[in-house]
Amino acid sequence: MATENLWTEHIVLQKRPRWMKYPILAWITTTDHKKIGIAYIYTAFIFFVLAGIEALIIRTQLAVPNNNFVNPELFNEAFTMHGTIMLFMFLMPMWTGFGNYLVPLMIGSRDVAFPRINQLGYWLLAIGGTILALSLVIGEAPNVGWFAYAPLTEATATCLSQSATILSQAETAAAAAASAAGAQGCFSAGLNVDVWAVALSVLGISSILTSINFIVTIIKMRAPGMTINRMPLFVWMMLVTSFLMIFALPSLTAGASLLLLDRHMGMHWFQAAFQGDPLLWQHLFWSFGHPEVYIIILPGFGMISEILPVFSGKPIFGYAFVAWSGVAIGFLSFTVWAHHMFAVGLPLVAQAFFSASSMIIAVPTGVKIFNWLATIWRGRIRFTTPMLFALAFILQFVVGGLSGVVVSVVPVDYQVTDSYFVVAHFHYVMMAGSTFALFAGIYYWFPKLSGRLLDERLGKLHFWLFFIGTNLTFFPQHILGLLGMPRRVYTYPSGLGWSSLNFMSSMGAYILAAGVIVFVANWFFTIRRPATATTDPWDAYTLEWVTTSPPPPENFVEIPIVRSARPLWDLKHPDQADWRKRAPRQPVPQS
Amino acid sequence: MSTVISQEALTEHEHEPQGRSFGWYGMVFFLASEAVFFANLIAAYLYLRVRAGAWPPTVEHLTRPEPLMTGINTLILLASSFPMHFAARAITKGDKRGLTIGLGLTALLGAIFLGGQAYEYVHNAFGPSTGVFGSTFYTLTGFHGAHVTFGVIFLLICFIRSLRGDFSQNKHFAVNAVEMYWHFVDAVWIILFLTVYIL
């Protein structure tokens, strides 16, 4: 077998040390993009469960009025860690993991450009994640919200040294001391904020290194014939995302550094009493934070653009528009950050600018939606689990996108900012959008990663639990926000009209949890079955399905030559190959 | 370790033997990211400065440090780009001695710059916690100083490797990397010097 030859060659080339025979050491020291990708995916999933448990804590606390399920301190830690982990330790590493696994396969390469920097990126992520997880164990988890606004995060050197004594005193004395300290610019004396700043800096550096790796891989290592306009759309979106990461994450690193300097070197960047400015933090954070939103969603767009055509039996409609609208979103995402700050009193002209740019960015996003709809239109649709997740993604992402346009209108934003309306909006983007795209991708590529197809019946059960759970959890939150419920409140009195909606929302969260359990069970049973998946179980179009499932160590026996955006279609249908036609084909007959 | 390097080289060879190396692209994007980091610091500095009106803020009763001594220090740092350039040129012609001398001289000039910065820090009339002026001053110059420190360490590693004969006419990417990094750090300093001392 050609595969075995390749494997032997690999062994000879590498001269593996003897201790590499232990699988755990082989995994720890691996520089193989596929193993690192899988490590990312598993790590991210563990943190998904952790942050999901925190979400359940939040929803349980809010299920009924005047509830006392957890104490307010733990509640603050729960919503902060839920947001921080879901973004930085779940969605970003998931995209990085799938990017690591799939980008070299999709572009017909044997590995990434910098395998060891790739490895460093993973281990920095592991360190950052460990810092966050340990902070929960020692009871010093970040508790200032995932965007950690100054001056709440501020402390002075004197109060940091006193904090130890404050913590050891009786509760009333501690509260009195804390409020007195707050008057002197000491609002967060514990380790909590430091954990947040250090962990996010480490994770930021990890993402920057990984992005550099992706960019160079995609620029330099494409298979012969794969021009930039023949790249799979997932690769396109990973390229745009990588550029967003190297240009956006330094803002977060800079902000977190200044915060640490304020806290530990006695500096005054964000302290108004010394001519510093708390708003500077918001500018620094959101000039990272808004590109971050697109870092979270663009790879999902890419996955959807891979999955919809395959299960519609058609090429993507308007390939170039889907690709270049992603680039347009990338550029525009750097011009919208202050729409998070309308309520702080920006100059009118700034409000007008950021309101307009936030509406404009909906245009390239809408272009993609219409491309996807046109891709499905009159297609030969197969309702597999990945396709169900992809279709639900379109529906729900439209809801999230439209509520985003609503809050870009300044007067509306004044009314609903920091209310549950905003919570509903970004969960429709990140949960109903990104996470659905992610699960579509998991079901779609699982056979490639493991050699086994996930069970379709359990998969569909998972899908319906997620679909119902997501909409039941987050749709009522729109109404809650309009009724005036602020985000992050610990509890609320009855009689405000919030009770039944909150109860519905909490029930939805439990249904989501059931969905996760079904998924884990599906994974558990599937992974124990023999690896019988064929090379191309979905009748797909792109190069990762040319090689075996799972691929051999060097991915391809022979690097394929690419003549169109659907190289595998060309291989399977030589007489109807895309490169023979000038215009993209219309409805495609099943082979 | 060395076998892994050879594998990377093989992968690179299979794909595009022509054009810039992978490492060159990697350094460019790394430095782009670094540039954004400094751009953020400078933007934050200008934001506070514009909002304060007078600079340093009148309540702090400070004067800005004189640019003369730091100006001389700046010239020293700028001058260090020349031996760096000649060192990198030397190794492309196979001149290993020229490389070693150039690297050593660059590291020396970098160390002198750091000494000058340390002298200035000790003799300044204000500290990092004196007021927002001190905060911005020490943050901007300090982050740059940290980068120069890292650069000097990087140069010394290359210097030692050069003494050991690790570099050859065809295989000397670390020299190219340190050259790119060093020129970048110099360029950032020109902007920082103009922003913090002159503007």
GROMACS .gro file of C-alpha atoms in nm, chain A residues 10 13-15 31 107-116 208-209 212 215-216 219-224 243 245-248 250-255 257-258 261-262 265-269 274-277 279-280 283-284 287 554 559, chain B residues 1 3-8 10-12 14-16 18-27 29-34 36-37 40-41 43-45 47-48 51-52 57 59-60 128-140 143:
model
  114
   10HIS     CA    1   0.839   0.916   0.744
   13LEU     CA    2   1.323   1.054   0.794
   14GLN     CA    3   1.233   1.137   1.152
   15LYS     CA    4   1.446   0.888   1.351
   31THR     CA    5   0.444   1.895   1.555
  107ILE     CA    6  -0.480   2.343   0.008
  108GLY     CA    7  -0.299   2.017  -0.066
  109SER     CA    8  -0.002   2.056   0.165
  110ARG     CA    9   0.188   1.813   0.387
  111ASP     CA   10   0.196   2.033   0.695
  112VAL     CA   11   0.182   2.397   0.803
  113ALA     CA   12   0.466   2.641   0.736
  114PHE     CA   13   0.597   2.647   1.095
  115PRO     CA   14   0.514   2.319   1.271
  116ARG     CA   15   0.704   2.404   1.586
  208ILE     CA   16  -0.096   3.577   1.694
  209LEU     CA   17   0.162   3.301   1.648
  212ILE     CA   18   0.119   3.401   1.132
  215ILE     CA   19  -0.108   3.314   0.671
  216VAL     CA   20   0.232   3.186   0.558
  219ILE     CA   21   0.031   3.211   0.095
  220LYS     CA   22   0.318   2.972   0.032
  221MET     CA   23   0.205   2.610   0.047
  222ARG     CA   24  -0.091   2.571  -0.186
  223ALA     CA   25  -0.091   2.272  -0.420
  224PRO     CA   26   0.012   2.333  -0.779
  243PHE     CA   27  -0.519   3.884   0.945
  245MET     CA   28  -0.606   3.830   1.470
  246ILE     CA   29  -0.260   3.970   1.402
  247PHE     CA   30  -0.399   4.322   1.370
  248ALA     CA   31  -0.665   4.313   1.645
  250PRO     CA   32  -0.224   4.360   1.990
  251SER     CA   33  -0.488   4.609   2.109
  252LEU     CA   34  -0.596   4.362   2.376
  253THR     CA   35  -0.237   4.287   2.472
  254ALA     CA   36  -0.164   4.660   2.496
  255GLY     CA   37  -0.477   4.725   2.701
  257SER     CA   38  -0.048   4.547   2.980
  258LEU     CA   39  -0.155   4.900   3.069
  261LEU     CA   40   0.093   4.852   3.493
  262ASP     CA   41  -0.181   5.058   3.655
  265MET     CA   42   0.341   4.986   3.897
  266GLY     CA   43   0.114   5.258   4.032
  267MET     CA   44   0.050   5.404   3.688
  268HIS     CA   45  -0.260   5.606   3.602
  269TRP     CA   46  -0.362   5.519   3.246
  274PHE     CA   47  -0.479   6.154   3.772
  275GLN     CA   48  -0.582   6.276   3.423
  276GLY     CA   49  -0.601   5.919   3.301
  277ASP     CA   50  -0.923   5.812   3.132
  279LEU     CA   51  -1.280   5.551   2.839
  280LEU     CA   52  -0.935   5.484   2.697
  283HIS     CA   53  -1.144   5.226   2.312
  284LEU     CA   54  -0.850   4.986   2.344
  287SER     CA   55  -1.085   4.816   1.893
  554GLU     CA   56   0.213   1.334   0.534
  559ILE     CA   57   0.022   1.625  -0.405
  592MET     CA   58   1.564   1.833   1.664
  594THR     CA   59   1.581   1.588   1.178
  595VAL     CA   60   1.269   1.798   1.221
  596ILE     CA   61   1.442   2.096   1.062
  597SER     CA   62   1.534   1.885   0.764
  598GLN     CA   63   1.171   1.785   0.730
  599GLU     CA   64   1.061   2.146   0.727
  601LEU     CA   65   1.186   1.933   0.256
  602THR     CA   66   0.829   2.062   0.284
  603GLU     CA   67   0.945   2.405   0.182
  605GLU     CA   68   0.833   2.066  -0.234
  606HIS     CA   69   0.620   2.377  -0.245
  607GLU     CA   70   0.796   2.685  -0.361
  609GLN     CA   71   1.163   3.025  -0.545
  610GLY     CA   72   1.070   3.356  -0.383
  611ARG     CA   73   1.110   3.469  -0.024
  612SER     CA   74   1.153   3.205   0.244
  613PHE     CA   75   0.878   3.100   0.484
  614GLY     CA   76   1.074   3.263   0.762
  615TRP     CA   77   1.084   3.597   0.586
  616TYR     CA   78   0.706   3.600   0.555
  617GLY     CA   79   0.670   3.489   0.914
  618MET     CA   80   0.890   3.774   1.038
  620PHE     CA   81   0.367   3.934   0.983
  621PHE     CA   82   0.516   3.911   1.330
  622LEU     CA   83   0.659   4.261   1.295
  623ALA     CA   84   0.328   4.386   1.154
  624SER     CA   85   0.162   4.263   1.470
  625GLU     CA   86   0.430   4.430   1.683
  627VAL     CA   87   0.009   4.745   1.576
  628PHE     CA   88   0.100   4.697   1.942
  631ASN     CA   89  -0.193   5.122   2.013
  632LEU     CA   90   0.042   5.256   2.279
  634ALA     CA   91  -0.263   5.620   2.011
  635ALA     CA   92  -0.337   5.578   2.383
  636TYR     CA   93  -0.065   5.832   2.465
  638TYR     CA   94  -0.554   6.030   2.338
  639LEU     CA   95  -0.462   6.115   2.697
  642ARG     CA   96  -0.765   6.531   2.650
  643ALA     CA   97  -0.530   6.673   2.915
  648PRO     CA   98  -0.085   6.816   3.281
  650VAL     CA   99  -0.141   6.979   3.809
  651GLU     CA  100   0.169   6.764   3.787
  719PRO     CA  101   0.603   5.588   3.665
  720SER     CA  102   0.346   5.664   3.934
  721THR     CA  103   0.403   6.040   3.962
  722GLY     CA  104   0.114   6.119   3.732
  723VAL     CA  105  -0.027   6.030   3.396
  724PHE     CA  106   0.273   6.192   3.225
  725GLY     CA  107   0.510   5.958   3.405
  726SER     CA  108   0.284   5.662   3.327
  727THR     CA  109   0.285   5.730   2.955
  728PHE     CA  110   0.655   5.816   2.944
  729TYR     CA  111   0.772   5.500   3.118
  730THR     CA  112   0.526   5.275   2.938
  731LEU     CA  113   0.619   5.389   2.589
  734PHE     CA  114   0.814   4.873   2.618
   0.00000   0.00000   0.00000
